Amino acid sequence: MPHFDLPLDQLREYRPEVAQPDDFDEFWAGTLDEARRHDLAPAFEPVDLPLTGVRVHDVTFSGFGGHRIKGWLTLPANATGPLPAVVEFVGYGGGRNLPHTHLLWATAGFAHLVMDTRGQGSGWGTGDTEDPVGSAPASPGSMTRGILDPHDYYYRRVFTDAVRAVETARSHPLVDPSRVAAIGSSQGGGITLAVGGLVPDLVAIAPDVPFLCHFRRSATLTGREPYAEIARYLKAHRRHEEQVFRTLSYFDGVNFASRGRAPALFSTALEDMVCPPSTVFSAYNAYAGDDKQIEVFSFNGHEGGGPFLQDTLLHWLPQRLRGRAASTA
Amino acid sequence: MPHFDLPLDQLREYRPEVAQPDDFDEFWAGTLDEARRHDLAPAFEPVDLPLTGVRVHDVTFSGFGGHRIKGWLTLPANATGPLPAVVEFVGYGGGRNLPHTHLLWATAGFAHLVMDTRGQGSGWGTGDTEDPVGSAPASPGSMTRGILDPHDYYYRRVFTDAVRAVETARSHPLVDPSRVAAIGSSQGGGITLAVGGLVPDLVAIAPDVPFLCHFRRSATLTGREPYAEIARYLKAHRRHEEQVFRTLSYFDGVNFASRGRAPALFSTALEDMVCPPSTVFSAYNAYAGDDKQIEVFSFNGHEGGGPFLQDTLLHWLPQRLRGRAASTA
Amino acid sequence: MPHFDLPLDQLREYRPEVAQPDDFDEFWAGTLDEARRHDLAPAFEPVDLPLTGVRVHDVTFSGFGGHRIKGWLTLPANATGPLPAVVEFVGYGGGRNLPHTHLLWATAGFAHLVMDTRGQGSGWGTGDTEDPVGSAPASPGSMTRGILDPHDYYYRRVFTDAVRAVETARSHPLVDPSRVAAIGSSQGGGITLAVGGLVPDLVAIAPDVPFLCHFRRSATLTGREPYAEIARYLKAHRRHEEQVFRTLSYFDGVNFASRGRAPALFSTALEDMVCPPSTVFSAYNAYAGDDKQIEVFSFNGHEGGGPFLQDTLLHWLPQRLRGRAASTA
Amino acid sequence: MPHFDLPLDQLREYRPEVAQPDDFDEFWAGTLDEARRHDLAPAFEPVDLPLTGVRVHDVTFSGFGGHRIKGWLTLPANATGPLPAVVEFVGYGGGRNLPHTHLLWATAGFAHLVMDTRGQGSGWGTGDTEDPVGSAPASPGSMTRGILDPHDYYYRRVFTDAVRAVETARSHPLVDPSRVAAIGSSQGGGITLAVGGLVPDLVAIAPDVPFLCHFRRSATLTGREPYAEIARYLKAHRRHEEQVFRTLSYFDGVNFASRGRAPALFSTALEDMVCPPSTVFSAYNAYAGDDKQIEVFSFNGHEGGGPFLQDTLLHWLPQRLRGRAASTA
Amino acid sequence: MPHFDLPLDQLREYRPEVAQPDDFDEFWAGTLDEARRHDLAPAFEPVDLPLTGVRVHDVTFSGFGGHRIKGWLTLPANATGPLPAVVEFVGYGGGRNLPHTHLLWATAGFAHLVMDTRGQGSGWGTGDTEDPVGSAPASPGSMTRGILDPHDYYYRRVFTDAVRAVETARSHPLVDPSRVAAIGSSQGGGITLAVGGLVPDLVAIAPDVPFLCHFRRSATLTGREPYAEIARYLKAHRRHEEQVFRTLSYFDGVNFASRGRAPALFSTALEDMVCPPSTVFSAYNAYAGDDKQIEVFSFNGHEGGGPFLQDTLLHWLPQRLRGRAASTA
Amino acid sequence: MPHFDLPLDQLREYRPEVAQPDDFDEFWAGTLDEARRHDLAPAFEPVDLPLTGVRVHDVTFSGFGGHRIKGWLTLPANATGPLPAVVEFVGYGGGRNLPHTHLLWATAGFAHLVMDTRGQGSGWGTGDTEDPVGSAPASPGSMTRGILDPHDYYYRRVFTDAVRAVETARSHPLVDPSRVAAIGSSQGGGITLAVGGLVPDLVAIAPDVPFLCHFRRSATLTGREPYAEIARYLKAHRRHEEQVFRTLSYFDGVNFASRGRAPALFSTALEDMVCPPSTVFSAYNAYAGDDKQIEVFSFNGHEGGGPFLQDTLLHWLPQRLRGRAASTA
């Protein structure tokens, strides 16, 4: 895939106007309030695995609507805490997968909680979390479920689940609640941005090739899945364009970015037609935190930096923890 | 597309064993009983259209779970009844569309009711009917929603809606309830087969290139949508193969075909990789009615006979009505 | 498909220079004169169909060179006239199809004549009209047949047929000749533009995603059929570029648009790579009539507005007829 | 491309029944008689080229209907004759191309005449010969032009042109008429087979990956062009299957093969989806001559043996000429 | 992708004859002897990584020709040995990748050595090992480098490297040399089979969707990379078919399988067009060990069982170690 | 393929800055010096072919590192010399092919030497020349072999071979060394540019759709092979971008063009996505010779002008020879 988006020097200055509804903050405050009326009820069930280096727990907690959301919590085998924690969100179509697939952060000395994405998890990885909410007519996939009203929109539920996942991680006795970071790739990066805008006291966020940014542009710039679900919906529902983009404005990563303050490590790839670099830079350039940087991979597509980015993150994240004594110390 | 399935002479003799659960009839009797506990409550709202040759009504009725299902009823402008009726079900991904797109049967002197398919209608045609039921993790699309349990499976709701759609047509004062036929192409053909097996007194059915037949074969014979959704689900959920096919056995068109008695006009196309001819012949050869025929289109894909089949149907269906005096006469 | 052409605000102002031969008007005046030397000899043969709401006639008339051209005339079953009429031209590769596929306009109270396109009609719909004229070496398809000389070019014959089709409609006793509109999609839209420029007294035209506009741009902007036939021809015939585009300048929709005066409803779609929006706007912005509008579908490809556009047209066209008393009244 | 057709050992025994009309020989005798009523009128115009090793003539002769057909005659520069001659027919979509592209056979000491294919020559090579005959509705391309009647069918004209091309070669003063061979690849191979069946006294034929064999099988075995044109035509014209295959039976290479007697070198490739090996073996196994062989290329597609086959042919053909004294000697 | 190979019941019985050269064992004995004349010279350089749960060493050893081959050795952080070990070989095009990408087996209590594949490692993962040997003309990729002579063939070097990698693992002071297993997916599975046939005393092998089996069949059954490299080579080198397959017979996984005795866990996937199931079953059914099993994934392609197979392997492998006391104990 | 690069008027002015290392000339002077330390040792072995118009010799000479390189020398059968000569280089993936495939230039009265490309020749034509040099990890294909260091880079060897090929042609007794031209298409055009920059006294060069120009742009403008090999390499080796482009700067056709002085006929095609027109114009506009021209094919892809360009060249090249008496005269 050749370079198809703006040249890098223009990307670095790209600050488009992205629609933001007046009641954006009220909408989200109300949404989280409503979710918190349900007891979080975090459960951590030990999983019996033939692994000696880590301990894994099957996690369940109450997300949006009190619906029970799954995850895995992985700890270094001999940890006594308090541990810094990484909460991770996964890419579109995947789920929490099998527990032995998440070893990196526990091996690096962190508590690691990966959240299942409701209703997904039948693509590249399996999931175990139901989305009990139905939908008006929608395109195949999650992107347009409930898209005619922000209150019904699928990602309202997911972003709320994600905030609650951070709270779940913080509730674990071995986790130091003052040293929690959020990370994720693609959809996981989009959720990370949302969490970064909704949870004020994270120690760091790392949105990798984030999805769900600048919908107006992404829906017309790329024909690749899953942004294509929006265009496919509007191809049929020809008279709903404004209504759809109004809904999406409540979920745009650019609007969450302008509210984020935690140290942030973004990444993007110049051949990424799934989450085009200009949509990532839209969020990065809007990001409100001072300590921010973006890794640019010139010849990669949506796979982005892959293990090279992990390597960078393995060094970057501990630096953000230094000087932050464990809260219980 | 070349011919890829069995040769025609073998297709004509193809009678595979298709799994049938012992409680198939109980399952469906119970399902319909449950649905009928909700008041059908058919509503026929006149639609103001710049059409002088037909009158169209916006239809709403209670389907599975009492959920309100939409449709269009189209009548010859000057009809005084009682009219024979055609109830039509639509293809995968589509909806009832705009009302002026359904003129054929009213122009031919029939009452015509097209049923919206719940949750669909964002593909080639628009729909207006919500599916208020959520789902465990599923592949994008409708095919695997609730697939781990026949009670939760998406098509349990759709087939029930379809039976109720026939009842809705029969409830209209201008319709002769003893002269109702069911037709449809692709998914609409699969639904037609189900209705033919569940509603005992139809005057005719016409499943055109029907979908939803012989799932075991179709899931491994073709990589085309929407059967591919099953394979895609099992690609992730590697340990659920038996559970999935057990569920599907309650919805297999072959099992409905062996219960159908109404005169039937099937069709299939030898280059159809979406609904392969052997899966259609599986149902056709199992069909229990005496008055049955199948139109075979040698060089067509899933578009099948198109207007040529309509032409055949326009002549075949009236022949099935002859000798059947209008019931109210 | 993402947006690939100019942004909408630039499209609205896009007025490229399109080559126009000095003898354009003479060429067409001479061509039509020549055709009219043959007796039009319109024949309307009733067709026996199992349809009660309409009456259909198998139409034959003399087009270019006196060659006999086919069509269907569909009338409301009980019409006594004089009726307003819609003459429709069809898309590339198709034909007049079977008669029951054209019910919309008769159901709306119009006489409807659909013209078969000579030599085509073996693609998505069948045709019945021979093109008795051979050709110098040409690419597969109709686009380059006779392309080295405007007198030999395929569309010289087709556009002439189309003018004669309007005259045929007007010749029918139930048609009011003062209230005839021309419509069509894609190739049918291109023919509509030509007819709009060649027939002075139409009541309205509606070119939908019209083809055959601004050949210089379309041949280099899109690789999709059927414009690609031109590029494919020139790929082989490397020394004939100027000769080819000279021929095409006699057939460019932009040049017909600048001669059209009837009220006009254009449409285009921003993802249409078959008939790119800038080529449609080239014609629209050049259109000489005062009463013109263009429907823009943001997330559609060449399918354009489909039933939504039909719905608009069903309301727009009758408004153009008001105040126009039937000529025979 | 993997092997997709019968295994090689079955191919060697593959002798399918191919339909042959009773009046096959009468049809062709009548056709050739009719063509010969027109004066052949061969013209050989010297071409001025910057080539010192060969002399090229621009050839024109009367083919079917007396239509003037083009070709190039290439001779060794210093030839005094009588020379053995190779008449070559070209692949689908191509033409006689530019004259310097045909040097092999003159460099090998032969007179070489390449025939232009009427109406083609806008694909991979240019042509200069008009096909002045029009057509009923046909698919894009040559394959279905006039396909509803053997008398109207395109290849009736082409095969007749080809027989006349051999006569043209023989008419040249430097050519030894008793030592003329016919060769060609793909469509050129199909024409070679026809010529081999229609011209009794050729010294050799070499059909390379021949097209136009066993239409019933090829039309359903492969979806590749140009056989696909037949299927595409029948996809629209659903009721003409028998009529189409009846026409094609007059043009089937298998029926010409069973009439050929000249020494023959066939070739085929096991990955050839354009002209599948079973269709080639259908002709090869039916070939009536005693001196026949077939080169099989196991890992090639339609490119077949390419230069390797040429190399074989450069040795094989001279062996067939030995013992044949020049007729004028 | 639909099922395209033999049905499962036939696969279970599929025992094709695969060519085996008479001097197969001598060839390999000589090859390994030659390699062992070079000092293995294993080097284990500690790598500084921000990982607390494991210790990683940068490994270098002498493979074929004494060339220095790279790898990573990953140990549980606090291991004191002797540890059972897993030696892993990687898929085509990849390399040893970054060290933090190999955490599973060390986390499960094993020593884990992953071998870099010479000359590869520029595809999905990076490599660091040169292949200093040049090649006669070859297709892009590794598959046909040196393919005209078994002594020059690329995989002679790679399989030798792999045997030496096992010896390297055994040389480490924390590894128990009597408890070493070999595993790998795709190309890694093919190398595993070779190692299983060449190293007599492994504790287990696990070839996952193994590549490099039954070349005669795979080269004609699938058009997918990398088997396609063979066909592509022969497409050009039309006269070298026998020579190529003679070379490949020295490297066929089926021939190594018939020499393997260690407990073995194979896997295959029925939609795998890269390493078709019949080629895997060719090796599995020929496998000489008593303790063998094969995991069959019905709806997967070349991704095979993925984490589900890892899960099975995490339980299966420790069972093979039981009763095997650590050799140093 | 539509036009995708700059419009033609901008192409004509396109003069980008292309990186040029300070020691470019030293690098190449040293490289050629080193190669010339090996005896050229040209060998011309007559080949026995059934061709009477030409004499062909199997050529071998010492290229880079003294490695023996193959070629064919083709002469008019009765030539007595001294002849002007054309040295030709071939496209990517091909080889010198079989000798009878190179007849054009000998037929035009030239000596013609075609050079085999080391290690290639397993694609569209066969080759016979080994590349005995191995490589660090590289993408499949030749483009990234040794790419981390200009001394190791594959094209250092090939360009050196090419200079030696010119010297080989000049060494033949029938060749006039003062009248030697270099030509080639695609990769052959890139090599031609290099030779034009490295050999001072050529009589003409003709780089046709040349490859290997302006790597920075080509690697990001097109996703087509073989430029894509660079991007694919960097997709894995994410940290080597600068090192890779530094190496390539020693091999960029633009840098050779600015050193070329011989009369030059370039060509390019506006739909060429393999060697995009802007990369060709980068070299053309930088070309230092006064007598230069470029043929632009508006509707062609990478096939470029094909026989039309050959025709132009057959006239252009002799004009450059006029006034140049044979050096031995």
Coordinates of N, CA and C in Angstrom, one line a residue, chain B residues 4-5 11 88-92 124 155 182-194 205-215 218 222 224-227 253-254 264-284 293-310 313, chain D residues 235 238:
Chain B
F4 N -19.7 -25.8 -10.1 CA -18.8 -26.2 -9.0 C -19.4 -27.2 -8.1
D5 N -20.7 -27.5 -8.3 CA -21.4 -28.4 -7.4 C -21.6 -29.7 -8.1
L11 N -27.7 -34.1 -8.9 CA -28.5 -33.2 -8.1 C -30.0 -33.7 -8.0
E88 N -44.6 -12.1 1.1 CA -43.3 -12.2 0.6 C -42.3 -11.9 1.7
F89 N -41.2 -12.6 1.7 CA -40.1 -12.4 2.6 C -38.8 -12.1 1.8
V90 N -38.0 -11.3 2.4 CA -36.9 -10.7 1.6 C -35.6 -11.3 1.9
G91 N -34.6 -10.9 1.0 CA -33.3 -11.5 1.1 C -32.5 -10.9 2.2
Y92 N -31.4 -11.6 2.5 CA -30.5 -11.3 3.6 C -29.9 -9.8 3.5
W124 N -29.0 -3.8 0.9 CA -29.5 -3.4 -0.4 C -30.9 -2.7 -0.3
Y155 N -33.0 -16.8 14.0 CA -34.1 -17.2 13.1 C -35.3 -17.8 13.8
A182 N -47.0 -18.1 -0.1 CA -45.8 -17.5 0.5 C -44.6 -17.6 -0.5
I183 N -43.9 -16.5 -0.7 CA -42.8 -16.5 -1.7 C -41.6 -15.8 -1.1
G184 N -40.5 -15.9 -1.8 CA -39.3 -15.2 -1.4 C -38.1 -15.8 -2.0
S185 N -37.1 -14.9 -2.1 CA -35.8 -15.3 -2.8 C -34.7 -15.3 -1.7
S186 N -33.8 -16.3 -1.8 CA -32.6 -16.4 -1.0 C -33.1 -16.5 0.5
Q187 N -32.7 -15.6 1.4 CA -33.2 -15.7 2.7 C -34.7 -15.8 2.7
G188 N -35.3 -15.0 1.8 CA -36.8 -15.0 1.7 C -37.3 -16.4 1.3
G189 N -36.5 -17.1 0.5 CA -36.9 -18.5 0.1 C -36.7 -19.4 1.3
G190 N -35.7 -19.2 2.1 CA -35.5 -20.0 3.3 C -36.7 -19.8 4.3
I191 N -37.1 -18.6 4.5 CA -38.2 -18.3 5.3 C -39.5 -18.9 4.8
T192 N -39.6 -18.8 3.4 CA -40.8 -19.4 2.8 C -40.9 -20.9 3.1
L193 N -39.7 -21.6 3.0 CA -39.7 -23.0 3.4 C -40.2 -23.2 4.8
A194 N -39.7 -22.4 5.7 CA -40.1 -22.6 7.1 C -41.6 -22.4 7.3
I205 N -46.4 -22.3 -2.2 CA -45.2 -21.6 -1.8 C -44.2 -21.6 -3.0
A206 N -43.3 -20.6 -3.0 CA -42.4 -20.5 -4.1 C -41.0 -20.0 -3.5
P207 N -40.2 -21.0 -3.0 CA -38.9 -20.7 -2.5 C -37.9 -20.6 -3.7
D208 N -37.4 -19.4 -3.9 CA -36.5 -19.1 -5.0 C -35.1 -19.0 -4.5
V209 N -34.2 -19.8 -5.1 CA -32.8 -20.0 -4.6 C -32.7 -19.9 -3.1
P210 N -33.4 -20.8 -2.4 CA -33.6 -20.6 -1.0 C -32.2 -20.8 -0.2
F211 N -32.1 -20.0 0.8 CA -31.0 -20.0 1.7 C -31.4 -20.8 2.9
L212 N -30.5 -21.1 3.8 CA -30.8 -21.8 5.1 C -31.2 -23.2 4.9
C213 N -30.5 -23.9 4.0 CA -30.7 -25.3 3.8 C -29.5 -26.1 3.9
H214 N -29.5 -27.3 4.6 CA -28.4 -28.2 4.7 C -27.2 -27.5 5.2
F215 N -27.2 -27.0 6.4 CA -26.1 -26.2 6.9 C -24.8 -26.9 6.9
S218 N -23.5 -26.6 3.4 CA -23.3 -25.3 2.8 C -22.2 -24.6 3.6
T222 N -19.2 -23.7 0.4 CA -19.1 -22.3 -0.1 C -18.4 -21.4 0.9
R224 N -18.8 -18.1 0.4 CA -19.6 -16.8 0.2 C -20.5 -16.5 1.3
E225 N -20.7 -15.2 1.5 CA -21.7 -14.7 2.4 C -23.1 -15.1 2.0
P226 N -24.0 -15.3 2.9 CA -23.8 -15.2 4.4 C -23.6 -16.6 5.0
Y227 N -23.6 -17.7 4.3 CA -23.2 -18.9 4.9 C -21.8 -18.8 5.6
G253 N -33.9 -25.8 6.4 CA -34.9 -25.8 5.4 C -35.3 -27.2 5.0
V254 N -34.3 -28.1 5.0 CA -34.6 -29.5 4.6 C -35.7 -30.1 5.6
A264 N -45.7 -26.4 -4.7 CA -44.5 -25.6 -4.5 C -43.7 -25.5 -5.8
L265 N -43.2 -24.2 -6.0 CA -42.3 -24.0 -7.2 C -41.0 -23.5 -6.6
F266 N -40.0 -24.4 -6.7 CA -38.7 -24.1 -6.3 C -37.9 -23.5 -7.5
S267 N -36.8 -22.9 -7.2 CA -35.8 -22.6 -8.3 C -34.4 -22.7 -7.7
T268 N -33.5 -22.9 -8.6 CA -32.1 -23.0 -8.3 C -31.2 -22.6 -9.5
A269 N -30.0 -22.3 -9.3 CA -29.1 -21.9 -10.4 C -27.8 -22.6 -10.2
L270 N -27.3 -23.2 -11.3 CA -26.1 -24.1 -11.2 C -24.8 -23.4 -10.9
E271 N -24.8 -22.1 -11.1 CA -23.5 -21.3 -10.7 C -23.7 -20.5 -9.4
D272 N -24.7 -20.9 -8.7 CA -25.0 -20.1 -7.5 C -24.1 -20.6 -6.3
M273 N -23.1 -19.8 -6.0 CA -22.2 -20.1 -4.9 C -22.7 -19.6 -3.6
V274 N -23.7 -18.8 -3.6 CA -24.3 -18.3 -2.4 C -25.2 -19.3 -1.7
C275 N -26.1 -19.9 -2.5 CA -27.0 -20.9 -2.1 C -26.8 -22.1 -3.1
P276 N -25.8 -22.9 -2.8 CA -25.4 -23.9 -3.8 C -26.6 -24.8 -4.2
P277 N -26.6 -25.2 -5.5 CA -27.7 -26.0 -5.9 C -27.9 -27.3 -5.1
S278 N -26.9 -27.9 -4.7 CA -27.1 -29.2 -3.9 C -27.8 -28.9 -2.6
T279 N -27.7 -27.7 -2.0 CA -28.4 -27.4 -0.8 C -29.9 -27.2 -1.1
V280 N -30.1 -26.6 -2.3 CA -31.5 -26.4 -2.7 C -32.2 -27.7 -3.0
F281 N -31.5 -28.6 -3.8 CA -32.1 -29.9 -4.1 C -32.2 -30.7 -2.8
S282 N -31.4 -30.5 -1.8 CA -31.6 -31.2 -0.6 C -33.0 -31.0 0.0
A283 N -33.4 -29.7 -0.1 CA -34.8 -29.4 0.3 C -35.8 -29.8 -0.7
Y284 N -35.6 -29.6 -1.9 CA -36.6 -29.9 -3.0 C -36.9 -31.4 -3.0
Q293 N -42.4 -28.5 -8.4 CA -41.5 -28.5 -9.5 C -40.3 -27.6 -9.2
I294 N -39.2 -27.7 -9.9 CA -38.1 -26.9 -9.7 C -37.6 -26.3 -11.0
E295 N -37.4 -25.0 -11.1 CA -36.8 -24.4 -12.2 C -35.3 -24.3 -12.0
V296 N -34.6 -24.8 -13.0 CA -33.1 -24.9 -12.9 C -32.5 -23.9 -14.0
F297 N -31.7 -23.0 -13.5 CA -31.1 -22.0 -14.4 C -29.6 -22.4 -14.5
S298 N -29.2 -22.8 -15.7 CA -27.9 -23.4 -15.9 C -26.7 -22.5 -15.8
F299 N -26.9 -21.3 -16.2 CA -25.8 -20.3 -16.3 C -26.0 -19.1 -15.4
N300 N -26.8 -19.3 -14.4 CA -27.0 -18.2 -13.5 C -26.3 -18.5 -12.1
G301 N -26.0 -17.4 -11.5 CA -25.5 -17.5 -10.1 C -26.7 -17.1 -9.2
H302 N -26.5 -16.5 -8.1 CA -27.5 -16.3 -7.1 C -28.6 -15.4 -7.6
E303 N -28.4 -14.7 -8.7 CA -29.5 -13.9 -9.2 C -30.6 -14.8 -9.8
G304 N -30.3 -16.1 -10.0 CA -31.3 -17.1 -10.4 C -32.0 -16.7 -11.7
G305 N -33.3 -17.0 -11.7 CA -34.1 -16.7 -12.8 C -34.6 -15.3 -13.0
G306 N -34.5 -14.5 -11.9 CA -34.9 -13.1 -12.0 C -36.2 -12.9 -12.7
P307 N -36.3 -12.0 -13.6 CA -37.6 -11.7 -14.3 C -38.2 -12.9 -15.0
F308 N -37.3 -13.8 -15.4 CA -37.9 -15.0 -16.1 C -38.6 -15.9 -15.1
L309 N -38.1 -16.0 -13.9 CA -38.8 -16.8 -12.9 C -40.1 -16.1 -12.5
Q310 N -40.0 -14.8 -12.4 CA -41.3 -14.0 -12.1 C -42.3 -14.3 -13.1
L313 N -43.8 -17.6 -12.5 CA -44.6 -17.6 -11.3 C -45.9 -16.9 -11.5
Chain D
K235 N -26.5 -16.3 -19.2 CA -27.0 -15.7 -17.9 C -28.2 -14.8 -18.2
R238 N -31.8 -16.6 -20.8 CA -31.9 -17.9 -20.1 C -32.7 -19.0 -20.9

